[in-house]
Amino acid sequence: MNIRRLTILVLTVAAGCSTMPSQETTHTPSHAEVAALLKSSFKAKGQAGLDRLDQDEMQRLCSEVRADKPLAPDVAEKIVKAQAATLRYPPGSLLGDWKSGEKIAQTGVGMQYSDDPTHPSGGNCYACHQLAPHEMSYGTIGPSLYKFGALRGYTPEMQKYVYGKVYNPDAFSACSNMPRFGHMGILTEQQIKDVVALLMDPSSPVNK
């Protein structure tokens, strides 16, 4: 669970508790108090340090979004513009190896304290998306990506869009649920190319 979701959860629980009858004065915790609570309950171990609880400006703005307080259009525009500035496209072809991309989509290993930091991380794409038809277990948090390239075309422009979307989805949609795989260093440049190939190579099972 990322820090934004966890912060919202803590605030929701705290707000729910504050509505219960009590002899004492109720108090809705501030974001600073929630952050302090989170840090007090987490312990650094291996590569999983407390710095993961530190929010950047985008995460802070997105953490303030609630069901009764949707993201203001000007704030959404600010987030998208700032995140678009982080996009980094490598020279040459953006199309890697779809077979490697499928392996990346299948695994969520990486960046946990128990994982070997010298090994590459996975994207765990199936946790949120439908991709290849032979995979019967997949999440529905994100849209289906089955036949992604076949439906949209195998153009260089679409390849660039996919690369950017994987690199930093908030550059396209503010407060996305999708991780910023490239911007946060979760996946390498080559890994992102391989995921692009999984979606954009005509020979990929995604497009069959």
PDB file of C-alpha atoms in Angstrom:
ATOM      1  CA  MET A   1       0.000   0.000   0.000  1.00  0.00           C
ATOM      2  CA  ASN A   2       1.490   3.373  -0.952  1.00  0.00           C
ATOM      3  CA  ILE A   3       1.769   6.299   1.451  1.00  0.00           C
ATOM      4  CA  ARG A   4      -1.143   8.210  -0.106  1.00  0.00           C
ATOM      5  CA  ARG A   5      -3.574   5.329   0.295  1.00  0.00           C
ATOM      6  CA  LEU A   6      -2.326   4.572   3.799  1.00  0.00           C
ATOM      7  CA  THR A   7      -2.684   8.213   4.830  1.00  0.00           C
ATOM      8  CA  ILE A   8      -6.254   8.295   3.535  1.00  0.00           C
ATOM      9  CA  LEU A   9      -6.999   5.070   5.424  1.00  0.00           C
ATOM     10  CA  VAL A  10      -5.628   6.430   8.683  1.00  0.00           C
ATOM     11  CA  LEU A  11      -7.565   9.677   8.268  1.00  0.00           C
ATOM     12  CA  THR A  12     -10.747   7.743   7.503  1.00  0.00           C
ATOM     13  CA  VAL A  13     -10.384   5.560  10.583  1.00  0.00           C
ATOM     14  CA  ALA A  14      -9.542   8.571  12.715  1.00  0.00           C
ATOM     15  CA  ALA A  15     -12.526  10.487  11.395  1.00  0.00           C
ATOM     16  CA  GLY A  16     -14.781   7.501  12.024  1.00  0.00           C
ATOM     17  CA  CYS A  17     -13.552   7.179  15.568  1.00  0.00           C
ATOM     18  CA  SER A  18     -14.140  10.869  16.178  1.00  0.00           C
ATOM     19  CA  THR A  19     -17.858  10.414  15.538  1.00  0.00           C
ATOM     20  CA  MET A  20     -18.245   7.913  18.371  1.00  0.00           C
ATOM     21  CA  PRO A  21     -19.787   9.173  21.617  1.00  0.00           C
ATOM     22  CA  SER A  22     -17.126  10.216  24.069  1.00  0.00           C
ATOM     23  CA  GLN A  23     -16.726  12.199  27.240  1.00  0.00           C
ATOM     24  CA  GLU A  24     -13.549  13.710  25.818  1.00  0.00           C
ATOM     25  CA  THR A  25     -13.125  16.377  23.151  1.00  0.00           C
ATOM     26  CA  THR A  26     -12.757  14.787  19.744  1.00  0.00           C
ATOM     27  CA  HIS A  27      -9.823  15.642  17.498  1.00  0.00           C
ATOM     28  CA  THR A  28      -9.331  15.072  13.782  1.00  0.00           C
ATOM     29  CA  PRO A  29      -5.605  14.518  13.211  1.00  0.00           C
ATOM     30  CA  SER A  30      -3.701  16.747  10.822  1.00  0.00           C
ATOM     31  CA  HIS A  31      -1.614  15.336   7.978  1.00  0.00           C
ATOM     32  CA  ALA A  32       1.507  16.087  10.011  1.00  0.00           C
ATOM     33  CA  GLU A  33       0.150  14.049  12.908  1.00  0.00           C
ATOM     34  CA  VAL A  34      -0.786  11.182  10.590  1.00  0.00           C
ATOM     35  CA  ALA A  35       2.699  11.247   9.057  1.00  0.00           C
ATOM     36  CA  ALA A  36       4.249  11.130  12.519  1.00  0.00           C
ATOM     37  CA  LEU A  37       2.007   8.195  13.448  1.00  0.00           C
ATOM     38  CA  LEU A  38       3.012   6.309  10.315  1.00  0.00           C
ATOM     39  CA  LYS A  39       6.706   6.879  10.943  1.00  0.00           C
ATOM     40  CA  SER A  40       6.383   5.736  14.545  1.00  0.00           C
ATOM     41  CA  SER A  41       4.829   2.441  13.433  1.00  0.00           C
ATOM     42  CA  PHE A  42       7.328   1.634  10.661  1.00  0.00           C
ATOM     43  CA  LYS A  43      10.834   0.339  11.194  1.00  0.00           C
ATOM     44  CA  ALA A  44      13.646   0.614   8.674  1.00  0.00           C
ATOM     45  CA  LYS A  45      14.916  -2.754   7.530  1.00  0.00           C
ATOM     46  CA  GLY A  46      17.335  -3.477   4.722  1.00  0.00           C
ATOM     47  CA  GLN A  47      16.534  -1.458   1.616  1.00  0.00           C
ATOM     48  CA  ALA A  48      13.120  -0.475   3.007  1.00  0.00           C
ATOM     49  CA  GLY A  49      13.984   2.790   4.757  1.00  0.00           C
ATOM     50  CA  LEU A  50      11.813   5.381   6.453  1.00  0.00           C
ATOM     51  CA  ASP A  51      12.488   7.745   3.558  1.00  0.00           C
ATOM     52  CA  ARG A  52       9.711   5.887   1.739  1.00  0.00           C
ATOM     53  CA  LEU A  53       7.245   7.652   4.000  1.00  0.00           C
ATOM     54  CA  ASP A  54       8.406  11.088   2.852  1.00  0.00           C
ATOM     55  CA  GLN A  55       5.975  12.517   0.311  1.00  0.00           C
ATOM     56  CA  ASP A  56       6.930  14.687  -2.618  1.00  0.00           C
ATOM     57  CA  GLU A  57       4.728  17.624  -3.626  1.00  0.00           C
ATOM     58  CA  MET A  58       2.513  15.536  -5.891  1.00  0.00           C
ATOM     59  CA  GLN A  59       1.886  12.882  -3.258  1.00  0.00           C
ATOM     60  CA  ARG A  60       1.099  15.552  -0.686  1.00  0.00           C
ATOM     61  CA  LEU A  61      -1.473  17.184  -2.953  1.00  0.00           C
ATOM     62  CA  CYS A  62      -3.043  13.833  -3.814  1.00  0.00           C
ATOM     63  CA  SER A  63      -3.204  12.836  -0.139  1.00  0.00           C
ATOM     64  CA  GLU A  64      -5.423  15.832   0.512  1.00  0.00           C
ATOM     65  CA  VAL A  65      -8.058  14.538  -1.920  1.00  0.00           C
ATOM     66  CA  ARG A  66     -11.111  13.090  -0.173  1.00  0.00           C
ATOM     67  CA  ALA A  67     -14.504  11.826  -1.310  1.00  0.00           C
ATOM     68  CA  ASP A  68     -16.040  15.109  -0.184  1.00  0.00           C
ATOM     69  CA  LYS A  69     -13.199  17.170  -1.637  1.00  0.00           C
ATOM     70  CA  PRO A  70     -12.378  16.158  -5.225  1.00  0.00           C
ATOM     71  CA  LEU A  71      -9.212  17.342  -6.908  1.00  0.00           C
ATOM     72  CA  ALA A  72      -9.610  20.912  -8.151  1.00  0.00           C
ATOM     73  CA  PRO A  73      -9.024  21.303 -11.921  1.00  0.00           C
ATOM     74  CA  ASP A  74      -6.217  23.831 -11.417  1.00  0.00           C
ATOM     75  CA  VAL A  75      -4.457  21.501  -8.963  1.00  0.00           C
ATOM     76  CA  ALA A  76      -4.820  18.566 -11.369  1.00  0.00           C
ATOM     77  CA  GLU A  77      -3.338  20.703 -14.155  1.00  0.00           C
ATOM     78  CA  LYS A  78      -0.453  21.698 -11.884  1.00  0.00           C
ATOM     79  CA  ILE A  79       0.296  18.067 -11.047  1.00  0.00           C
ATOM     80  CA  VAL A  80       0.184  16.886 -14.661  1.00  0.00           C
ATOM     81  CA  LYS A  81       2.422  19.736 -15.821  1.00  0.00           C
ATOM     82  CA  ALA A  82       4.995  19.143 -13.078  1.00  0.00           C
ATOM     83  CA  GLN A  83       5.064  15.378 -13.636  1.00  0.00           C
ATOM     84  CA  ALA A  84       5.271  15.754 -17.419  1.00  0.00           C
ATOM     85  CA  ALA A  85       8.522  17.637 -16.862  1.00  0.00           C
ATOM     86  CA  THR A  86       9.999  14.478 -15.295  1.00  0.00           C
ATOM     87  CA  LEU A  87       9.486  12.298 -18.385  1.00  0.00           C
ATOM     88  CA  ARG A  88      12.720  10.963 -19.841  1.00  0.00           C
ATOM     89  CA  TYR A  89      12.697   9.138 -23.168  1.00  0.00           C
ATOM     90  CA  PRO A  90      15.772   7.165 -24.276  1.00  0.00           C
ATOM     91  CA  PRO A  91      17.135   7.617 -27.801  1.00  0.00           C
ATOM     92  CA  GLY A  92      16.354   5.088 -30.479  1.00  0.00           C
ATOM     93  CA  SER A  93      13.684   2.427 -30.437  1.00  0.00           C
ATOM     94  CA  LEU A  94      11.327   2.214 -27.466  1.00  0.00           C
ATOM     95  CA  LEU A  95      10.370  -1.362 -28.329  1.00  0.00           C
ATOM     96  CA  GLY A  96      12.129  -4.007 -26.252  1.00  0.00           C
ATOM     97  CA  ASP A  97      11.483  -7.741 -25.947  1.00  0.00           C
ATOM     98  CA  TRP A  98       7.877  -8.711 -25.229  1.00  0.00           C
ATOM     99  CA  LYS A  99       8.919 -12.046 -23.682  1.00  0.00           C
ATOM    100  CA  SER A 100      10.940 -10.179 -21.075  1.00  0.00           C
ATOM    101  CA  GLY A 101       8.026  -7.777 -20.703  1.00  0.00           C
ATOM    102  CA  GLU A 102       5.704 -10.681 -19.893  1.00  0.00           C
ATOM    103  CA  LYS A 103       8.036 -11.820 -17.116  1.00  0.00           C
ATOM    104  CA  ILE A 104       8.071  -8.291 -15.704  1.00  0.00           C
ATOM    105  CA  ALA A 105       4.270  -8.177 -15.822  1.00  0.00           C
ATOM    106  CA  GLN A 106       4.043 -11.489 -13.953  1.00  0.00           C
ATOM    107  CA  THR A 107       6.283 -10.654 -11.000  1.00  0.00           C
ATOM    108  CA  GLY A 108       5.926  -8.197  -8.149  1.00  0.00           C
ATOM    109  CA  VAL A 109       9.266  -9.032  -6.550  1.00  0.00           C
ATOM    110  CA  GLY A 110      11.555  -6.152  -5.692  1.00  0.00           C
ATOM    111  CA  MET A 111      12.187  -3.259  -3.315  1.00  0.00           C
ATOM    112  CA  GLN A 112      10.856  -5.087  -0.242  1.00  0.00           C
ATOM    113  CA  TYR A 113      13.250  -5.473   2.671  1.00  0.00           C
ATOM    114  CA  SER A 114      13.418  -9.236   2.033  1.00  0.00           C
ATOM    115  CA  ASP A 115      14.230  -8.892  -1.694  1.00  0.00           C
ATOM    116  CA  ASP A 116      17.745  -8.924  -3.103  1.00  0.00           C
ATOM    117  CA  PRO A 117      18.422  -5.307  -4.187  1.00  0.00           C
ATOM    118  CA  THR A 118      20.873  -6.530  -6.837  1.00  0.00           C
ATOM    119  CA  HIS A 119      18.044  -8.284  -8.687  1.00  0.00           C
ATOM    120  CA  PRO A 120      15.651  -6.361 -10.956  1.00  0.00           C
ATOM    121  CA  SER A 121      12.191  -5.456  -9.721  1.00  0.00           C
ATOM    122  CA  GLY A 122       8.985  -6.594 -11.361  1.00  0.00           C
ATOM    123  CA  GLY A 123       6.031  -4.547 -12.503  1.00  0.00           C
ATOM    124  CA  ASN A 124       3.276  -6.850 -11.186  1.00  0.00           C
ATOM    125  CA  CYS A 125       1.084  -5.571 -14.035  1.00  0.00           C
ATOM    126  CA  TYR A 126      -1.439  -8.396 -13.725  1.00  0.00           C
ATOM    127  CA  ALA A 127      -2.341  -7.202 -10.239  1.00  0.00           C
ATOM    128  CA  CYS A 128      -4.272  -4.333 -11.855  1.00  0.00           C
ATOM    129  CA  HIS A 129      -4.746  -5.173 -15.548  1.00  0.00           C
ATOM    130  CA  GLN A 130      -5.873  -7.868 -17.931  1.00  0.00           C
ATOM    131  CA  LEU A 131      -3.182  -8.465 -20.545  1.00  0.00           C
ATOM    132  CA  ALA A 132      -2.528 -11.774 -22.282  1.00  0.00           C
ATOM    133  CA  PRO A 133      -5.592 -14.045 -22.600  1.00  0.00           C
ATOM    134  CA  HIS A 134      -3.763 -17.133 -21.264  1.00  0.00           C
ATOM    135  CA  GLU A 135      -3.480 -15.467 -17.839  1.00  0.00           C
ATOM    136  CA  MET A 136      -6.790 -16.158 -16.107  1.00  0.00           C
ATOM    137  CA  SER A 137      -5.997 -14.299 -12.876  1.00  0.00           C
ATOM    138  CA  TYR A 138      -5.756 -10.521 -13.129  1.00  0.00           C
ATOM    139  CA  GLY A 139      -6.855  -7.362 -11.351  1.00  0.00           C
ATOM    140  CA  THR A 140      -9.476  -4.869 -12.420  1.00  0.00           C
ATOM    141  CA  ILE A 141      -8.236  -1.710 -10.690  1.00  0.00           C
ATOM    142  CA  GLY A 142      -6.849  -0.577 -14.027  1.00  0.00           C
ATOM    143  CA  PRO A 143      -8.391  -0.956 -17.514  1.00  0.00           C
ATOM    144  CA  SER A 144      -7.985  -4.067 -19.597  1.00  0.00           C
ATOM    145  CA  LEU A 145      -4.905  -3.870 -21.823  1.00  0.00           C
ATOM    146  CA  TYR A 146      -5.796  -6.902 -23.932  1.00  0.00           C
ATOM    147  CA  LYS A 147      -5.249  -6.151 -27.638  1.00  0.00           C
ATOM    148  CA  PHE A 148      -3.798  -2.774 -26.669  1.00  0.00           C
ATOM    149  CA  GLY A 149      -1.620  -2.333 -29.751  1.00  0.00           C
ATOM    150  CA  ALA A 150      -4.013  -4.106 -32.123  1.00  0.00           C
ATOM    151  CA  LEU A 151      -6.777  -1.653 -31.235  1.00  0.00           C
ATOM    152  CA  ARG A 152      -4.687   1.521 -31.122  1.00  0.00           C
ATOM    153  CA  GLY A 153      -2.110   0.919 -33.813  1.00  0.00           C
ATOM    154  CA  TYR A 154       1.592   0.088 -33.654  1.00  0.00           C
ATOM    155  CA  THR A 155       2.785   3.616 -34.306  1.00  0.00           C
ATOM    156  CA  PRO A 156       5.911   5.289 -32.863  1.00  0.00           C
ATOM    157  CA  GLU A 157       3.636   7.892 -31.284  1.00  0.00           C
ATOM    158  CA  MET A 158       1.683   5.202 -29.418  1.00  0.00           C
ATOM    159  CA  GLN A 159       4.916   3.532 -28.321  1.00  0.00           C
ATOM    160  CA  LYS A 160       6.057   6.855 -26.890  1.00  0.00           C
ATOM    161  CA  TYR A 161       2.750   7.252 -25.082  1.00  0.00           C
ATOM    162  CA  VAL A 162       3.058   3.791 -23.510  1.00  0.00           C
ATOM    163  CA  TYR A 163       6.653   4.419 -22.458  1.00  0.00           C
ATOM    164  CA  GLY A 164       5.679   7.718 -20.844  1.00  0.00           C
ATOM    165  CA  LYS A 165       2.621   6.213 -19.181  1.00  0.00           C
ATOM    166  CA  VAL A 166       4.705   3.479 -17.565  1.00  0.00           C
ATOM    167  CA  TYR A 167       7.496   5.911 -16.698  1.00  0.00           C
ATOM    168  CA  ASN A 168       5.168   8.370 -14.944  1.00  0.00           C
ATOM    169  CA  PRO A 169       1.384   7.952 -15.279  1.00  0.00           C
ATOM    170  CA  ASP A 170       0.746  11.154 -13.310  1.00  0.00           C
ATOM    171  CA  ALA A 171       2.122  13.063 -16.286  1.00  0.00           C
ATOM    172  CA  PHE A 172      -1.110  12.065 -18.045  1.00  0.00           C
ATOM    173  CA  SER A 173      -3.651  11.759 -15.233  1.00  0.00           C
ATOM    174  CA  ALA A 174      -3.241  13.451 -11.853  1.00  0.00           C
ATOM    175  CA  CYS A 175      -3.251  11.233  -8.762  1.00  0.00           C
ATOM    176  CA  SER A 176      -3.197   8.018 -10.763  1.00  0.00           C
ATOM    177  CA  ASN A 177      -3.320   4.724  -8.858  1.00  0.00           C
ATOM    178  CA  MET A 178      -0.530   3.440 -11.081  1.00  0.00           C
ATOM    179  CA  PRO A 179       3.043   3.563  -9.705  1.00  0.00           C
ATOM    180  CA  ARG A 180       5.564   5.915 -11.310  1.00  0.00           C
ATOM    181  CA  PHE A 181       7.743   3.022 -12.432  1.00  0.00           C
ATOM    182  CA  GLY A 182      10.455   5.018 -14.184  1.00  0.00           C
ATOM    183  CA  HIS A 183      10.397   8.226 -12.177  1.00  0.00           C
ATOM    184  CA  MET A 184      10.723   6.335  -8.889  1.00  0.00           C
ATOM    185  CA  GLY A 185      13.367   3.945 -10.207  1.00  0.00           C
ATOM    186  CA  ILE A 186      11.223   0.835  -9.830  1.00  0.00           C
ATOM    187  CA  LEU A 187      11.870  -0.357 -13.390  1.00  0.00           C
ATOM    188  CA  THR A 188      14.926   0.293 -15.518  1.00  0.00           C
ATOM    189  CA  GLU A 189      14.909   1.888 -18.949  1.00  0.00           C
ATOM    190  CA  GLN A 190      15.245  -1.520 -20.610  1.00  0.00           C
ATOM    191  CA  GLN A 191      12.478  -3.003 -18.494  1.00  0.00           C
ATOM    192  CA  ILE A 192      10.100  -0.232 -19.511  1.00  0.00           C
ATOM    193  CA  LYS A 193      10.992  -0.877 -23.169  1.00  0.00           C
ATOM    194  CA  ASP A 194      10.159  -4.548 -22.629  1.00  0.00           C
ATOM    195  CA  VAL A 195       6.769  -3.642 -21.138  1.00  0.00           C
ATOM    196  CA  VAL A 196       6.162  -1.374 -24.145  1.00  0.00           C
ATOM    197  CA  ALA A 197       6.881  -4.369 -26.380  1.00  0.00           C
ATOM    198  CA  LEU A 198       4.450  -6.524 -24.412  1.00  0.00           C
ATOM    199  CA  LEU A 199       1.703  -4.028 -25.259  1.00  0.00           C
ATOM    200  CA  MET A 200       2.877  -2.875 -28.698  1.00  0.00           C
ATOM    201  CA  ASP A 201       4.577  -5.802 -30.451  1.00  0.00           C
ATOM    202  CA  PRO A 202       2.197  -7.476 -32.944  1.00  0.00           C
ATOM    203  CA  SER A 203       3.679 -10.856 -32.000  1.00  0.00           C
ATOM    204  CA  SER A 204       2.964 -10.374 -28.288  1.00  0.00           C
ATOM    205  CA  PRO A 205       0.172 -12.561 -26.870  1.00  0.00           C
ATOM    206  CA  VAL A 206      -1.470  -9.347 -25.676  1.00  0.00           C
ATOM    207  CA  ASN A 207      -2.313  -8.555 -29.288  1.00  0.00           C
ATOM    208  CA  LYS A 208      -3.429 -12.051 -30.381  1.00  0.00           C
TER     209      LYS A 208
END
